[in-house]
Coordinates of C-alpha atoms in Angstrom, one line a residue:
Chain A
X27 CA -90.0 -133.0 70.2
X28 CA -90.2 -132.4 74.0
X29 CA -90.9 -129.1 74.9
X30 CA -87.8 -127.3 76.6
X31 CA -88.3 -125.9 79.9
X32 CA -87.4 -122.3 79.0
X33 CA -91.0 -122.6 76.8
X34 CA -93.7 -123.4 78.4
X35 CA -97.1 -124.2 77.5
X36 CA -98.7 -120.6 77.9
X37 CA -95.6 -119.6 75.6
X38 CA -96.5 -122.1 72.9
X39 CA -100.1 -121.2 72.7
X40 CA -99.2 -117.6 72.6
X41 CA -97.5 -117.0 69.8
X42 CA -100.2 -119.6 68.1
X43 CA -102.6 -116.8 68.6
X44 CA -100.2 -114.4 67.5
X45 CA -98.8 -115.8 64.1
X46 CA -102.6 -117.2 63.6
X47 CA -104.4 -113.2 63.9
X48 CA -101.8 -112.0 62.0
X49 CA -101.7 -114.7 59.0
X50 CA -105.3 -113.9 58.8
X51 CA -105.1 -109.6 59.7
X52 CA -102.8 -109.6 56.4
X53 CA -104.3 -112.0 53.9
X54 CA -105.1 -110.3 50.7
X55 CA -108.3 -112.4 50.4
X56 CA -110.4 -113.8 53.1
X57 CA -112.2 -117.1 52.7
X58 CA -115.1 -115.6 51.9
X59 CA -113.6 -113.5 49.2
X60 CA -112.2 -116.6 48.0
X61 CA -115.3 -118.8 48.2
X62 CA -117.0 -116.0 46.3
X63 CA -114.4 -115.5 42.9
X64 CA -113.9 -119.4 42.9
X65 CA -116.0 -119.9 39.7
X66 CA -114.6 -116.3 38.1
X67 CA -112.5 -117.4 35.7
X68 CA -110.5 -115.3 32.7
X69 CA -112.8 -116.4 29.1
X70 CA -110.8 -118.2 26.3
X71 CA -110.6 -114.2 24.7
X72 CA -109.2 -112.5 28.1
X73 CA -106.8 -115.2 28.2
X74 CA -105.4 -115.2 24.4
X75 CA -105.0 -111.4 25.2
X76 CA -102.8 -112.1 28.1
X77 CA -100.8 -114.8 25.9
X78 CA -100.2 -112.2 22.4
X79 CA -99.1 -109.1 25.2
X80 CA -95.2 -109.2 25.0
X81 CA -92.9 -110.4 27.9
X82 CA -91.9 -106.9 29.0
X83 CA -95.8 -106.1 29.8
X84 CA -96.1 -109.5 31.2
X85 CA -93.6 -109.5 33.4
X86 CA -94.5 -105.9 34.8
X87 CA -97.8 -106.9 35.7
X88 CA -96.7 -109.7 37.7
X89 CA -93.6 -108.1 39.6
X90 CA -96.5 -105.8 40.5
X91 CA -98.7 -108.5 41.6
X92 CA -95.7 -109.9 43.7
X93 CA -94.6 -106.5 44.9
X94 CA -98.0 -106.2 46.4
X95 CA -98.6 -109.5 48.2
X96 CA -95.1 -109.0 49.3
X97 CA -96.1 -105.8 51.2
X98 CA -98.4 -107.9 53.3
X99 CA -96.3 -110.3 53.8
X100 CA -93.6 -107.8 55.7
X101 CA -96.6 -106.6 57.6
X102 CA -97.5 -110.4 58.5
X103 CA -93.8 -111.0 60.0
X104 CA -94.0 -107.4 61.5
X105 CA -97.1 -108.7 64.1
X106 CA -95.3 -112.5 64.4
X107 CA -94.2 -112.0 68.3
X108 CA -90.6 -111.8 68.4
X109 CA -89.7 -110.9 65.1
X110 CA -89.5 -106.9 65.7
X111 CA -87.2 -107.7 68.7
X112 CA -84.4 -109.6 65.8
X113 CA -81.9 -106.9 64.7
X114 CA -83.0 -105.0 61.3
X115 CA -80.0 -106.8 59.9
X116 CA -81.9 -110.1 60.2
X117 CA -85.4 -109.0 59.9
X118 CA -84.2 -108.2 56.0
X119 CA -82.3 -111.2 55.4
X120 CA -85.5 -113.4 56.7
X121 CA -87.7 -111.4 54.4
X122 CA -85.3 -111.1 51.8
X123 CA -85.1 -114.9 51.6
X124 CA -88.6 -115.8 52.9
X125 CA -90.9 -113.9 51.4
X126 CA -91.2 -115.8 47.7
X127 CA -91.5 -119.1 50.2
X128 CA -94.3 -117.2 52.3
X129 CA -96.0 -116.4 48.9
X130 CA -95.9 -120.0 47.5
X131 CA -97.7 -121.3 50.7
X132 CA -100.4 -118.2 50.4
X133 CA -100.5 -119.1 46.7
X134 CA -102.3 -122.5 47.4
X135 CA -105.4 -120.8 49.1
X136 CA -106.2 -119.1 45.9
X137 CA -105.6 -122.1 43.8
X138 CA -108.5 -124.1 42.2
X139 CA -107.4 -128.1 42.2
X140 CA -110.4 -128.9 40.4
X141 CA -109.5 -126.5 36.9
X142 CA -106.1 -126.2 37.9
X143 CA -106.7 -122.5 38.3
X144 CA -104.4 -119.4 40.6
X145 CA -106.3 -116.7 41.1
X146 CA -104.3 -113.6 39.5
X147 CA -105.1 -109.9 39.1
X148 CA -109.2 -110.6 40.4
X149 CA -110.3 -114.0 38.7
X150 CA -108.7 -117.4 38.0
X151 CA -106.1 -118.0 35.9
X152 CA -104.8 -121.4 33.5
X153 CA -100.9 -121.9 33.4
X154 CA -101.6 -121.0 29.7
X155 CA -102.7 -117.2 30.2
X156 CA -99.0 -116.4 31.5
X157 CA -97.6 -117.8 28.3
X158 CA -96.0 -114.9 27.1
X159 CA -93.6 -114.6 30.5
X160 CA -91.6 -117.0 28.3
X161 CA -90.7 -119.4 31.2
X162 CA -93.2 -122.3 30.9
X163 CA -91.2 -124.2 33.7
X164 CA -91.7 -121.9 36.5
X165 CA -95.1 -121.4 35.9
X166 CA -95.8 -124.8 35.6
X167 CA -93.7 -125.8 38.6
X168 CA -96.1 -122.8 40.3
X169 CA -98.7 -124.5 39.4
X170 CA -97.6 -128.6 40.5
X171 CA -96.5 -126.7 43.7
X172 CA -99.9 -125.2 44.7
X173 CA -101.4 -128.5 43.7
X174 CA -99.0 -130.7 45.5
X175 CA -99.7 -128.5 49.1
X176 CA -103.4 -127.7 48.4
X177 CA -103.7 -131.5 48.6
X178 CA -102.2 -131.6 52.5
X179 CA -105.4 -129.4 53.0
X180 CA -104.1 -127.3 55.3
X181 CA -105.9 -124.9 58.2
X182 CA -105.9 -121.4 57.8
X183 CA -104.4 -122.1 61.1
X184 CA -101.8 -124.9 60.0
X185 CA -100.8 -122.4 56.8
X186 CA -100.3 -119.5 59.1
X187 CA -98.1 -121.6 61.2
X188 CA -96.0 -122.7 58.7
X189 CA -95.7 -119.6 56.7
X190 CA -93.7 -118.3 60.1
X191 CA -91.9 -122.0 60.7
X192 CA -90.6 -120.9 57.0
X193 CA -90.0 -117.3 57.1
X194 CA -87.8 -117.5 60.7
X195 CA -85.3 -120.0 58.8
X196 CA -81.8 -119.9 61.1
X197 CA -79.9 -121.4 58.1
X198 CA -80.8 -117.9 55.7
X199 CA -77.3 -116.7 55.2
X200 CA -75.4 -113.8 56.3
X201 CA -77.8 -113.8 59.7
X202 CA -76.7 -112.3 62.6
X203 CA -78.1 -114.0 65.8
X204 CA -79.3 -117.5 64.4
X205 CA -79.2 -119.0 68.2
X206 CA -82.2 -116.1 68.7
X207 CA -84.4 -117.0 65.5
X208 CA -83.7 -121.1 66.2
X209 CA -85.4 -120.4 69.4
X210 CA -88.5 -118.8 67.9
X211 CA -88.8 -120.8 64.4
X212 CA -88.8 -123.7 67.3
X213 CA -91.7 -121.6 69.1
X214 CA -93.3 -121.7 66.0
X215 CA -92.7 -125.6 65.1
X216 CA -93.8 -126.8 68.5
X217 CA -97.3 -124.4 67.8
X218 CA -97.5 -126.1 64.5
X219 CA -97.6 -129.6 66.1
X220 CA -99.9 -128.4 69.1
X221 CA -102.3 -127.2 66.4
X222 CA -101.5 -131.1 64.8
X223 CA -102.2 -133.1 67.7
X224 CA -105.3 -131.3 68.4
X225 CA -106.6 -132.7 64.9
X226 CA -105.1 -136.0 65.7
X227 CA -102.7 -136.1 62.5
X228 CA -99.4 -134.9 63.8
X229 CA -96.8 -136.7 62.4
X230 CA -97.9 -137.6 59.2
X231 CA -99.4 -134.0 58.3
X232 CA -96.2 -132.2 59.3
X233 CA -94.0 -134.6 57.6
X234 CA -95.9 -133.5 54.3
X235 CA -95.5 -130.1 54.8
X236 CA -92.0 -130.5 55.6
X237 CA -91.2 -132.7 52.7
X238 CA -92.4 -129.4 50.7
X239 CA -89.5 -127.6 51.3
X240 CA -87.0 -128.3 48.4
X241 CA -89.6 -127.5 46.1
X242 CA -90.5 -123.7 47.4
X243 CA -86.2 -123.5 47.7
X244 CA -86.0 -124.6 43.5
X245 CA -89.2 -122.3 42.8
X246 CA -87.3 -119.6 44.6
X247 CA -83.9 -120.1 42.5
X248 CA -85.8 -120.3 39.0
X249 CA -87.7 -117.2 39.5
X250 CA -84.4 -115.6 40.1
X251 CA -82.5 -117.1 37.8
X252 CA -85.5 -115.9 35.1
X253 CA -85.2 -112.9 36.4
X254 CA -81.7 -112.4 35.8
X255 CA -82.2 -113.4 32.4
X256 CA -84.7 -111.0 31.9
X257 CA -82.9 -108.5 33.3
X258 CA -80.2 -109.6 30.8
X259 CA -82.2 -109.3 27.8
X260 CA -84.5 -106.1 28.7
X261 CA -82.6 -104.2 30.9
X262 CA -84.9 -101.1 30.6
X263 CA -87.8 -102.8 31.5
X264 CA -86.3 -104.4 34.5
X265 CA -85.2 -100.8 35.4
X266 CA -89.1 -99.7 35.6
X267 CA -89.7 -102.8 38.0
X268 CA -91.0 -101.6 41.6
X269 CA -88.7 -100.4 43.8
X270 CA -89.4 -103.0 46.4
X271 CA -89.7 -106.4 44.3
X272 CA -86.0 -104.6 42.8
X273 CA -84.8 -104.4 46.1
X274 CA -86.1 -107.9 47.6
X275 CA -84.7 -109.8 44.3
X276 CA -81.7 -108.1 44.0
X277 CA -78.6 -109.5 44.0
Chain B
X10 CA -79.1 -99.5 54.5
X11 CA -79.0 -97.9 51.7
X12 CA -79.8 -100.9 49.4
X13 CA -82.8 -102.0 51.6
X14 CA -84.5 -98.8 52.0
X15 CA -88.2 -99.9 51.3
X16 CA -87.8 -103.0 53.9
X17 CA -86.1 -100.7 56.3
X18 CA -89.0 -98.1 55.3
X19 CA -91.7 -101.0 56.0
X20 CA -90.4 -102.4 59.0
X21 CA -90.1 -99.3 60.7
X22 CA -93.6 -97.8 59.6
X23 CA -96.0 -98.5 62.9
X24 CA -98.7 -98.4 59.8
X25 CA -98.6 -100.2 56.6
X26 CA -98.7 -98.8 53.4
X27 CA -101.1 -101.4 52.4
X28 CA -104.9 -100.9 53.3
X29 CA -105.2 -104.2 55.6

């Protein structure tokens, strides 16, 4: 796309440097810490124990889990330029929407293509340790999805981009002043493809990520529609969720 | 605001809760 005259090029590469230092100021794990648990994986014992604990436990340990990388990724749209200047009204509802999206693309750095590994709670985990969740499909369609974008192979950079492209959505619902977050998401976009060209891959490369989209969307809606049906069934537990994953997944 | 008060808590810290 050309780029319009009220952006201009310093604009572009400005909030490349902005959405790129905070992508990598709030990322639970660096590269290195990465590159280092790679080969730390849970034994056949840790993960039996993990598959005979009962859903409730399960499923408390991973709302934590999310709770937690959700907190980063608040602080990660908190230092994108231009998203503290959106109304508080829209700054939710981005969030609100976004965040499980903005987790699924930070998933795929932690994800192991070669043993089909997600690093979870300090080592690397097979779809078969979260067994007991009782919701095989999500975790496998986790899993395809962090396969399926680990193989676009994706910059820190590139991810960091993207991650924004996705979180300032102008179709979320109920938003306020969608003219104002078009304008930035489009910011964002035309960084994204500055950052492509650069490699010599534009088209194709963005395409892919793109093309990536309706999955994250149907990973968002099963995870709530399992949670709603957990909720259903253990009410109590549900209850004793964190306050913020409660609040972010609520209805 | 009432149903949002973490976010609204988190947005409006200058710090984060989290030790980045």
């Amino acid at each position: 796309n050309p780029v319009p005259e009220s952006c201009s090029l310093l604009e572009i590469e400005h909030i490349i440097q902005s959405v790129v230092k905070s992508h990598i100021e709030t990322s639970q794990y660096s590269t290195e810490d990465l590159k280092r648990l790679a080969w730390s994986l849970y034994s056949p014992e840790e993960t039996r124990s993990h598959q005979t604990k009962s859903a409730e436990v399960m499923w408390q340990q991973c709302a934590i889990h999310i709770t937690n990388a959700i907190q980063y990724i608040v602080e990660f749209a908190k230092r994108i330029s231009g998203f503290m200047d959106l109304c508080q009204n829209d700054q939710i509802i981005l969030l609100k929407a976004g965040c499980m999206d903005v987790l699924l693309i930070r998933m795929c750095r932690a994800f192991n293509p070669i043993n089909n590994t997600l690093l979870f709670d300090g080592k690397f985990a097979s779809p078969q340790l979260f067994k007991a969740l009782g919701c095989d499909d999500l975790v496998s369609a986790v899993f395809d999805f962090a396969k399926n974008l680990s193989r676009i192979q994706m910059s820190e950079e590139e991810m960091a981009l993207f991650s924004a492209a996705v979180l300032l959505s102008p179709d979320r619902q109920w938003l306020t002043d969608v003219q104002k977050i078009r304008k930035l998401q489009d910011k964002v976009y035309m960084g994204l493809q500055r950052c492509l060209q650069k490699e010599g891959v534009s088209d194709e490369k963005l395409a892919k990520m793109v093309s990536k989209l309706p999955a994250m969307r149907s990973i968002c809606n099963l995870h709530i529609d399992k949670l709603e049906f957990f909720r259903l069934v253990h009410p109590e537990t549900a209850f004793t969720f964190p306050p913020l994953y409660r609040e972010v997944f609520g209805s | 605001k009432e149903k949002h008060k973490i976010l609204h808590q988190l947005l409006q810290n200058s710090t984060s809760p989290v030790d980045l």
